[in-house]
Coordinates of C-alpha atoms and ligand atoms in Angstrom, one line a residue:
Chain A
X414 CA 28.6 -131.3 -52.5
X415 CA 28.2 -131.3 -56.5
X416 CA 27.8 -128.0 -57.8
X417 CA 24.3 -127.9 -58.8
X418 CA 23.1 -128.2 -55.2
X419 CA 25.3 -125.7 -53.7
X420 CA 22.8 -123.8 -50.8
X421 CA 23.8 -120.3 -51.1
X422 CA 21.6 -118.2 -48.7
X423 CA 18.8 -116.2 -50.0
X424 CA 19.3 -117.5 -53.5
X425 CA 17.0 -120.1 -55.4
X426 CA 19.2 -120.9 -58.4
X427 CA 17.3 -121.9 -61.7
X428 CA 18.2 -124.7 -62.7
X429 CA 16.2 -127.3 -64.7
X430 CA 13.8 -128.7 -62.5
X431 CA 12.9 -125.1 -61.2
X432 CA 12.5 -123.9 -65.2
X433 CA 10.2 -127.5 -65.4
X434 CA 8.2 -126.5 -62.5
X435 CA 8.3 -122.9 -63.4
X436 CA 7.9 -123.5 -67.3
X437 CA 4.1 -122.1 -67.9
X438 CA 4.6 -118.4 -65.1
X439 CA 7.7 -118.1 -67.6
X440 CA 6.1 -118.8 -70.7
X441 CA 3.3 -116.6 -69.6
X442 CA 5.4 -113.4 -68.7
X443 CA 7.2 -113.9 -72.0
X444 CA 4.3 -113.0 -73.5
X445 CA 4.4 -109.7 -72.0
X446 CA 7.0 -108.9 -74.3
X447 CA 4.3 -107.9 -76.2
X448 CA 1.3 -104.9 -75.4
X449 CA -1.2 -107.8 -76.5
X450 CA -0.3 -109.7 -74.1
X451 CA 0.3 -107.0 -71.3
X452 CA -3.2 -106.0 -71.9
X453 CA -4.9 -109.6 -72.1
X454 CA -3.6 -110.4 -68.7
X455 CA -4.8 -106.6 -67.3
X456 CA -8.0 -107.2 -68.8
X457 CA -8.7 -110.5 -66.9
X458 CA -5.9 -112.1 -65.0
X459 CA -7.2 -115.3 -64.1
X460 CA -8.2 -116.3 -67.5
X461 CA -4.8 -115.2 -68.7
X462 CA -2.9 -117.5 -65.9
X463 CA -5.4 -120.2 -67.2
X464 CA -4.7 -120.1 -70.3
X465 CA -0.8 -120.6 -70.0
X466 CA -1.7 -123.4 -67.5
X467 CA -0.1 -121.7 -63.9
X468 CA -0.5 -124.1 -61.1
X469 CA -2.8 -123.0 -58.3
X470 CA 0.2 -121.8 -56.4
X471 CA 1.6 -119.9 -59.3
X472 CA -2.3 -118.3 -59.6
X473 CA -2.1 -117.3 -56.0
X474 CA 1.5 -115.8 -56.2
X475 CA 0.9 -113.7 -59.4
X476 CA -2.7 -112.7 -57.6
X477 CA -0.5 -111.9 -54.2
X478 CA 2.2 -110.1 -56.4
X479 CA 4.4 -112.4 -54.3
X480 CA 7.9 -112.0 -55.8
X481 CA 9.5 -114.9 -53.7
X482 CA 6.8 -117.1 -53.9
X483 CA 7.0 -116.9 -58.1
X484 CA 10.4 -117.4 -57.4
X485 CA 9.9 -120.9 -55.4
X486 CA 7.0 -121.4 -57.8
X487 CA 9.9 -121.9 -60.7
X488 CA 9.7 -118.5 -62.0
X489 CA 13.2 -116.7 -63.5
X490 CA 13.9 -113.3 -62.5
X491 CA 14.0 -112.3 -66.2
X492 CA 10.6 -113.2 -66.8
X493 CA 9.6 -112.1 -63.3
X494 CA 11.3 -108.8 -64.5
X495 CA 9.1 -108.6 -67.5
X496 CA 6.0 -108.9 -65.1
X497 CA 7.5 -106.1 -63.1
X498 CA 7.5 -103.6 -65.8
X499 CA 3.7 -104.5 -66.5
X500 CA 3.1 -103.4 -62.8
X501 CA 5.6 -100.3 -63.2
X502 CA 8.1 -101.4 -60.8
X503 CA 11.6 -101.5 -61.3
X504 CA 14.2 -104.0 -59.7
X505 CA 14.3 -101.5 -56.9
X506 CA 10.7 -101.8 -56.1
X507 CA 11.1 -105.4 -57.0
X508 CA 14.4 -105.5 -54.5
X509 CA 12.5 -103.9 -51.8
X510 CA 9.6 -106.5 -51.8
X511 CA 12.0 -109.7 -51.5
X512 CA 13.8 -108.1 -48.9
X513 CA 10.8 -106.7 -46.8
X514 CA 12.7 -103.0 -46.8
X515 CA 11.5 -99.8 -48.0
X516 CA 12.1 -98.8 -51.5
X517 CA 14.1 -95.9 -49.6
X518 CA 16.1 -98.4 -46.9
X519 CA 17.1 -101.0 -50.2
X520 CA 18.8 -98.3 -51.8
X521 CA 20.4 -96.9 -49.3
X522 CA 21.9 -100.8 -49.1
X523 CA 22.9 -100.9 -52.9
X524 CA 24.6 -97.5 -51.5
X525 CA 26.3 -98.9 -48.4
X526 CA 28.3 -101.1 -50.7
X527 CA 29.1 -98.7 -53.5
X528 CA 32.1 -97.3 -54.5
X529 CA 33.2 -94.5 -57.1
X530 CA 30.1 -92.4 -56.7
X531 CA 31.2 -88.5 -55.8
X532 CA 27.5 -87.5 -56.5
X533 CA 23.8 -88.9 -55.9
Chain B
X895 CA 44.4 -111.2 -92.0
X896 CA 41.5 -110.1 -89.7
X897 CA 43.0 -108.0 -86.5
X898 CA 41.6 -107.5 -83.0
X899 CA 42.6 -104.3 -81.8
X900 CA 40.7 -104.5 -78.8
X901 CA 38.7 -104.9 -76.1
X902 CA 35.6 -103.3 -74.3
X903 CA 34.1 -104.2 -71.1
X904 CA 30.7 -102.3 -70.3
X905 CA 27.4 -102.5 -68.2
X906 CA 24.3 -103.1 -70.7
X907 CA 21.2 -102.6 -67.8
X908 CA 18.2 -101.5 -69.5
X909 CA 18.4 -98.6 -66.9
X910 CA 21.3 -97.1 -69.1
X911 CA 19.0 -97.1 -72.1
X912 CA 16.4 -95.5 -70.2
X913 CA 18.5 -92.7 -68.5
X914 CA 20.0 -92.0 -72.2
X915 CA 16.1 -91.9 -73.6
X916 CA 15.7 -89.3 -70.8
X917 CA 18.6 -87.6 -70.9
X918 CA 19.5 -88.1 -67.5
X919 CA 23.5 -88.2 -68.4
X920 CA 24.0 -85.1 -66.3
X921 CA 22.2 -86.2 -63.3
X922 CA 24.1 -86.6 -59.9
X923 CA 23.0 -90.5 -60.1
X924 CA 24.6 -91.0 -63.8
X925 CA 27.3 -88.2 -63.7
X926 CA 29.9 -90.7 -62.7
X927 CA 29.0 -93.5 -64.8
X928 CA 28.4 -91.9 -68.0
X929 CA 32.2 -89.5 -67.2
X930 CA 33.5 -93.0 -68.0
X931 CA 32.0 -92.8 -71.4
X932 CA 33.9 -90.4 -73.9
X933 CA 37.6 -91.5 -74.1
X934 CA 36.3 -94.9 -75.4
X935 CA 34.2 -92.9 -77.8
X936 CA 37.2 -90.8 -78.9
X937 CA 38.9 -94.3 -79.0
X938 CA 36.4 -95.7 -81.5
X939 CA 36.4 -93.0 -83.4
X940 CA 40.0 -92.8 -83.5
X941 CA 40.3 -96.6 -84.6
X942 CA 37.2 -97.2 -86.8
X943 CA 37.0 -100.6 -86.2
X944 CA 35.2 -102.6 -88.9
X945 CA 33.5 -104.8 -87.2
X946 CA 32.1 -105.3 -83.9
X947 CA 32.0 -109.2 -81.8
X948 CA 29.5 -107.9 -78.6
X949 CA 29.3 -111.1 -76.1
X950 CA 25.9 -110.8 -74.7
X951 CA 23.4 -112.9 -73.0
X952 CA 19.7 -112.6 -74.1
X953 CA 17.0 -111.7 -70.8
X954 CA 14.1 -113.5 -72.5
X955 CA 13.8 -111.2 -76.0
X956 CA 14.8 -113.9 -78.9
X957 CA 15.4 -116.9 -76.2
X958 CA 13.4 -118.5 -74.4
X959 CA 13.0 -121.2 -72.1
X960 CA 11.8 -123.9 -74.8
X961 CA 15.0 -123.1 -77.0
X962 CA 17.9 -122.2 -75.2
X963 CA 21.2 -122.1 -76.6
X964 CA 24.1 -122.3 -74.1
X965 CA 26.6 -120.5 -76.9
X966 CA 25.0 -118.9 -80.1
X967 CA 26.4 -116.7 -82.9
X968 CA 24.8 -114.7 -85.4
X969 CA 25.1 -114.9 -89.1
X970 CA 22.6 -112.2 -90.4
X971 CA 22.9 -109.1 -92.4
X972 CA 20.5 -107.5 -89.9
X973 CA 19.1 -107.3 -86.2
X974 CA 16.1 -106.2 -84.8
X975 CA 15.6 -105.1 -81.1
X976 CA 11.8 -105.4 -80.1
X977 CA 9.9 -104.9 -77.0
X978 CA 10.9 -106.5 -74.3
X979 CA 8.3 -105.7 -72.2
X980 CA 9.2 -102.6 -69.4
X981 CA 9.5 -99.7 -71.4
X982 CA 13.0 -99.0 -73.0
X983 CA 13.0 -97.1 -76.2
X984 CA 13.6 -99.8 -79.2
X985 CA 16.5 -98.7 -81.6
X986 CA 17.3 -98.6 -84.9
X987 CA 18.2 -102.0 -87.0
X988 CA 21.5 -102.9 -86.0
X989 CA 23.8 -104.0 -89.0
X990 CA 25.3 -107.6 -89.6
X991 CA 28.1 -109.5 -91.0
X992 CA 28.0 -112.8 -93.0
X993 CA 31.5 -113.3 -93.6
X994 CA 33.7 -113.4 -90.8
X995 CA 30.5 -114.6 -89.1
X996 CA 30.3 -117.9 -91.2
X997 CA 33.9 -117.7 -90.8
X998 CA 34.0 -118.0 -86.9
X999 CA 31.3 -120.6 -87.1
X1000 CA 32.9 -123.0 -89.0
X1001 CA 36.6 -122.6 -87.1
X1002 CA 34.4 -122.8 -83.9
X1003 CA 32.7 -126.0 -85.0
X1004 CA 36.4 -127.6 -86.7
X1005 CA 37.8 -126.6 -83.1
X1006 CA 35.1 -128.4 -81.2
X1007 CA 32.6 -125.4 -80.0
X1008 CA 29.2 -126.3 -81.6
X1009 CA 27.3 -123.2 -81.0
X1010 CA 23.6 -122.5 -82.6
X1011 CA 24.2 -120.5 -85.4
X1012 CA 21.6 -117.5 -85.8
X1013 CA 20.0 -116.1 -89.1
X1014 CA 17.4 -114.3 -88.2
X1015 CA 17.4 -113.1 -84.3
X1016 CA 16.2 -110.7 -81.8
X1017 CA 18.5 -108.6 -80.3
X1018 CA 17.7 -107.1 -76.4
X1019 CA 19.2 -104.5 -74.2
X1020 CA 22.1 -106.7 -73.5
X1021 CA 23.3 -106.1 -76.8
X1022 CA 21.9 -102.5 -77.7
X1023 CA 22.5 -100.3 -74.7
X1024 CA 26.2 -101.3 -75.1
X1025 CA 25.8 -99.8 -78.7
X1026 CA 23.8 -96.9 -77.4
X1027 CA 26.6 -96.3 -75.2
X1028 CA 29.5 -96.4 -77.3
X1029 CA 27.5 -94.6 -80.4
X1030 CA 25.0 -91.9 -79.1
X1031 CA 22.3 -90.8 -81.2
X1032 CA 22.3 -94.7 -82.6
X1033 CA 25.2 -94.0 -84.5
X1034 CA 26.4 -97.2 -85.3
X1035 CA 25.0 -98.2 -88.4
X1036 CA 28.6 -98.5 -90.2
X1037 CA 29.7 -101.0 -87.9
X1038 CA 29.3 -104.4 -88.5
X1039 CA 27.6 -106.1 -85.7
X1040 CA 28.6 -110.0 -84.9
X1041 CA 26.5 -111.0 -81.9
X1042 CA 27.5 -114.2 -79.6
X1043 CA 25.4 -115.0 -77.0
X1044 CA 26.1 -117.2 -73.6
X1045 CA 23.4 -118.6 -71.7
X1046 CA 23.5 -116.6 -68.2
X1047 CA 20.0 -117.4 -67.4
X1048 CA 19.2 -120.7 -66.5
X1049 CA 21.7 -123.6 -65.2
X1050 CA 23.6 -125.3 -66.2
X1051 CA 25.3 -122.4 -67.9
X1052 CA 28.7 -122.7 -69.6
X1053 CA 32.0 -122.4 -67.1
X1054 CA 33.6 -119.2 -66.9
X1055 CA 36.8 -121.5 -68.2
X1056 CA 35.0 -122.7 -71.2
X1057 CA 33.5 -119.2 -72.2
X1058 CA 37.4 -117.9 -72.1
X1059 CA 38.2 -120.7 -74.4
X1060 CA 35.5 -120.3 -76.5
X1061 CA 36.7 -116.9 -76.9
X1062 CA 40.3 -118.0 -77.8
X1063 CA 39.1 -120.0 -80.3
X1064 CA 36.9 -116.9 -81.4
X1065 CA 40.2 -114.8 -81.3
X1066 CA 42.2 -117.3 -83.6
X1067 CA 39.4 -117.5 -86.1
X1068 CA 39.4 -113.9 -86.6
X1069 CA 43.2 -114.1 -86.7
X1070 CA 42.5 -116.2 -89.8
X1071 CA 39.7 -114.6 -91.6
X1072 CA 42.2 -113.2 -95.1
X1073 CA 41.2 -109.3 -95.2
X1074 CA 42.2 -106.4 -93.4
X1075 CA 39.2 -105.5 -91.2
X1076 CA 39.8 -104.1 -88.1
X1077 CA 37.6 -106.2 -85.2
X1078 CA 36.8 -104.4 -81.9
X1079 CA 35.1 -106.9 -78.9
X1080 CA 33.0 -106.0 -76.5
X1081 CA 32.1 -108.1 -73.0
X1082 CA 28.7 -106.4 -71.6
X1083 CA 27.3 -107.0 -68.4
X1084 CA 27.9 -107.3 -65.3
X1085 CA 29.4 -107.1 -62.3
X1086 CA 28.2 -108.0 -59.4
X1087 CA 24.1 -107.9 -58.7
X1088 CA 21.4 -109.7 -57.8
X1089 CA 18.4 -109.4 -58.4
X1090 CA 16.3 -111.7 -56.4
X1091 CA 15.6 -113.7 -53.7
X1092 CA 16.2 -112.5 -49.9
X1093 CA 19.5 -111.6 -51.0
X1094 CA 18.7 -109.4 -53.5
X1095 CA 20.8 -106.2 -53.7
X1096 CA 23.7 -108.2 -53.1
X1097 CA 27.3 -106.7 -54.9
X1098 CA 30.8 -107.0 -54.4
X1099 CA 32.4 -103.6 -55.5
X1100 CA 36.1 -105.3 -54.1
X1101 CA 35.7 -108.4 -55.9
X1102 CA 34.5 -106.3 -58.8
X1103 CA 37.6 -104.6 -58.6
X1104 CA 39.5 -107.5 -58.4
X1105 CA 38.1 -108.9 -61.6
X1106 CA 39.5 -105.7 -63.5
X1107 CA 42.4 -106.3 -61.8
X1108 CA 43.0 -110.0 -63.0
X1109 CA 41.1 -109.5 -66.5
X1110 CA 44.3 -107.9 -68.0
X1111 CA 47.0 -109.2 -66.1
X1112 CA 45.8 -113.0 -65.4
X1113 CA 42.3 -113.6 -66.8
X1114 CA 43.3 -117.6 -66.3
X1115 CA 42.7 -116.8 -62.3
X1116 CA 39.2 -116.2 -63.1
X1117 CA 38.3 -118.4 -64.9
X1118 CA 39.4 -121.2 -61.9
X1119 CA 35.7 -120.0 -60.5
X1120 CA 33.0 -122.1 -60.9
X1121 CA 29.5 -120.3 -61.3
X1122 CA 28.4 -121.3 -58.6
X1123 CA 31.5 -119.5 -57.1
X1124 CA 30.8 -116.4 -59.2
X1125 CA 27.1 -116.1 -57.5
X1126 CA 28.0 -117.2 -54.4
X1127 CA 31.3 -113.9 -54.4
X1128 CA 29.3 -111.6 -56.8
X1129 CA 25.7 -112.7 -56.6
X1130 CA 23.2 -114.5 -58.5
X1131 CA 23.6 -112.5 -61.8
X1132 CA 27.3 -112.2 -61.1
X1133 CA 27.9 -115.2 -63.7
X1134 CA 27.4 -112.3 -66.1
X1135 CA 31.2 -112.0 -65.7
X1136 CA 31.3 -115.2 -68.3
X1137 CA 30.9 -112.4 -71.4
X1138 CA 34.0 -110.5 -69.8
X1139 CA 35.5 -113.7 -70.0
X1140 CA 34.9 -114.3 -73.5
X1141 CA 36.0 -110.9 -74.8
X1142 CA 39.3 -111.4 -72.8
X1143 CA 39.6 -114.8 -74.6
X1144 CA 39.9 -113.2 -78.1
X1145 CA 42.4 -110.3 -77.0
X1146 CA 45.9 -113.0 -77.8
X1147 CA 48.4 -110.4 -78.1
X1148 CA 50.2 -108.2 -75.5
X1149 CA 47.4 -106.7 -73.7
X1150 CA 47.4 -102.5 -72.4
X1151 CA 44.6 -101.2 -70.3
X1152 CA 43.8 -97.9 -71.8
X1153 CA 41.0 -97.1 -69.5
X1154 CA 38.5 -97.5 -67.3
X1155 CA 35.5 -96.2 -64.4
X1156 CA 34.1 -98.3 -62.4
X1157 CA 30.9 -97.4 -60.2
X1158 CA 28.1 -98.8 -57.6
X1159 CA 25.7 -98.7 -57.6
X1160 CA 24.1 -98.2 -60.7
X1161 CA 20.9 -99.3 -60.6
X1162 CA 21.2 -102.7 -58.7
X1163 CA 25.0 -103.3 -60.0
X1164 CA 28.8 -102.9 -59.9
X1165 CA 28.9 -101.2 -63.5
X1166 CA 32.8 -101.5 -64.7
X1167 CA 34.2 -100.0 -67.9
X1168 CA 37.1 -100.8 -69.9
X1169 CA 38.8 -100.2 -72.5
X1170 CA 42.1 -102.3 -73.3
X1171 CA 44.1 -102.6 -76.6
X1172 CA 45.3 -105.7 -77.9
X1173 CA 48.7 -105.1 -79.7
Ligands
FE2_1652 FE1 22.4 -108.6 -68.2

């Protein structure tokens, strides 16, 4: 097996045809690096997905707030993140949702493989 | 000549910047990772480096998808942190170098690294919260800030062989820059995470570990992973090990741990922290 196409479970790795396929969800969540842009897309977010040129099954993920389906849809987690913050989740929240746990059952996984923590 | 005294490993998640904004250092969830913190300060303050080479990787600030570079360096006299979108505090101008800078680049180019070379760039958490870290209250204005970036992002990324090389050859440059600056390095990021897909919440606190282990007493072992191997052992964002790798590469003298903490989680990661002097 080369190593680009190493399956590793669980994991879409981004790697240049998922950044082409992905190219306008992560061009548009770039842009909510910026409040103008975080408040065009909460003012109308179908115009906003239009105008960055998402795919009908980007439209539907972003619409769904459907983490793994941006994810197969091309989208980077980094971007992904930035569209996070404009919802108010953090990578917590965001963990929870790809891994159809609680919020309260993820963390207690990040904590089931921690180490050096005497408090919290 | 130029001297590298040392090294520093540290997390940079915008979380840190956020529990620093908020004060949270006291907390039972940060009281263990920021107890890490103060004999590196005391270190720093101790040593006054000069100058300051932070290996970082930008999350989508300055670089984007449509210009990428696999291995930058910054030339400027100045760098701005900005927005990047969820809410951590932006900081103070950070302050630049055009010496040694211009100096690295052309020894990195005559030794066959061709990175972009950076005038005017955006600099995110990956580089600040390491600096908010090291100098509370944004103290770090007297230090002279080199930034080199390594695409972590988006494959292909660089090998974690090729970013402890291109380290070397940053270490040697240095080594030949004529003045007496001190230089300080700092490898951010890290260590084992990931952040998405059905895995997500993925780390590795033993291989963690095990990379502090082998990053002062045989840094060549790690860099016999592939990244592939790095996310497949330490998770998707595990490759973030690469700026480790690069930090160790410009540390070519004898080598002495000074310190470190490790702790996990912090937010979704293994956050590691170490200090090492480079005699
Ligand atoms: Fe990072």
């Amino acid at each position: 097996m080369t190593e680009e196409n190493r399956e590793i479970p669980g994991t879409i790795l981004f790697d240049g045809p998922m950044s082409t396929k992905g190219y306008p969800l992560n061009k548009m969540c770039y842009s909510f690096n910026s409040v103008e842009g975080r408040e065009a897309f909460k003012a109308d977010e179908d115009a906003y997905c239009d105008k960055f040129g998402l795919t009908p099954e980007q439209k539907e993920a972003v619409r769904e707030r459907d983490v793994l389906g941006l994810l197969r849809a091309g989208g980077s987690i980094y971007y992904l993140a930035k569209f996070a913050g404009l919802l108010g989740l953090n990578v917590q929240d965001v963990g929870a949702l790809q891994t159809g746990m609680t919020v309260d059952d993820f963390k207690a996984y990040l904590d089931s493989q921690g180490r050096g923590k005497s408090n919290g | 000549m130029a001297r590298i005294i040392g090294g520093i490993t540290t997390s940079h998640i915008p979380a840190i910047g956020i529990a620093m904004d908020r004060g949270l250092e006291n907390t039972p969830y940060w009281k263990d990772f920021f107890a890490g913190y103060p004999p590196v300060r005391k270190w720093l303050h101790e040593q006054q480096p000069d100058i300051a080479i932070v290996f970082y990787n930008d999350h989508g600030l300055e670089m984007f998808l449509d210009k990428k570079p696999t291995f930058a360096i910054g030339c400027a006299p100045e760098y701005h942190n900005a927005d990047e979108g969820w809410g951590i505090a932006t900081i103070p101008p950070v302050t630049g170098e055009t010496e040694l800078s211009w100096h690295i680049a052309n020894e990195l180019i005559e030794h066959d690294f061709d990175p972009t070379i950076c005038q005017d760039i955006k600099v995110d958490h990956g580089l600040t919260v390491p600096l908010s870290l090291m100098w509370p209250g944004h103290n770090y204005g007297h230090v002279k800030v080199i930034p080199v970036c390594i695409n972590c992002e988006r494959h292909p990324m660089p090998k974690p062989s090729r970013c402890y090389a291109f380290g070397q050859a940053i270490g040697r440059a240095v080594e030949s820059f004529p003045g007496d600056q001190k230089v300080v390095v700092f490898g951010t990021g890290g260590l084992s995470h990931q952040l998405d897909g059905e895995r997500a919440g993925f780390l590795n606190a033993d291989f963690d570990i095990e990379c502090m282990d082998k990053l002062i007493t045989d840094p060549e072992a790690l860099t016999r992973y592939s990244n592939n191997d790095l996310i497949e052992i330490a998770g998707a964002q595990g490759v973030e090990l690469n700026m480790w790798l690069g930090m160790r590469g410009c540390l070519l003298g004898e080598v002495e741990e000074l310190h470190r903490n490790y702790v996990a989680p912090i937010s979704n990661t293994g956050a590691g922290l170490q200090l090492i002097a480079n005699h």
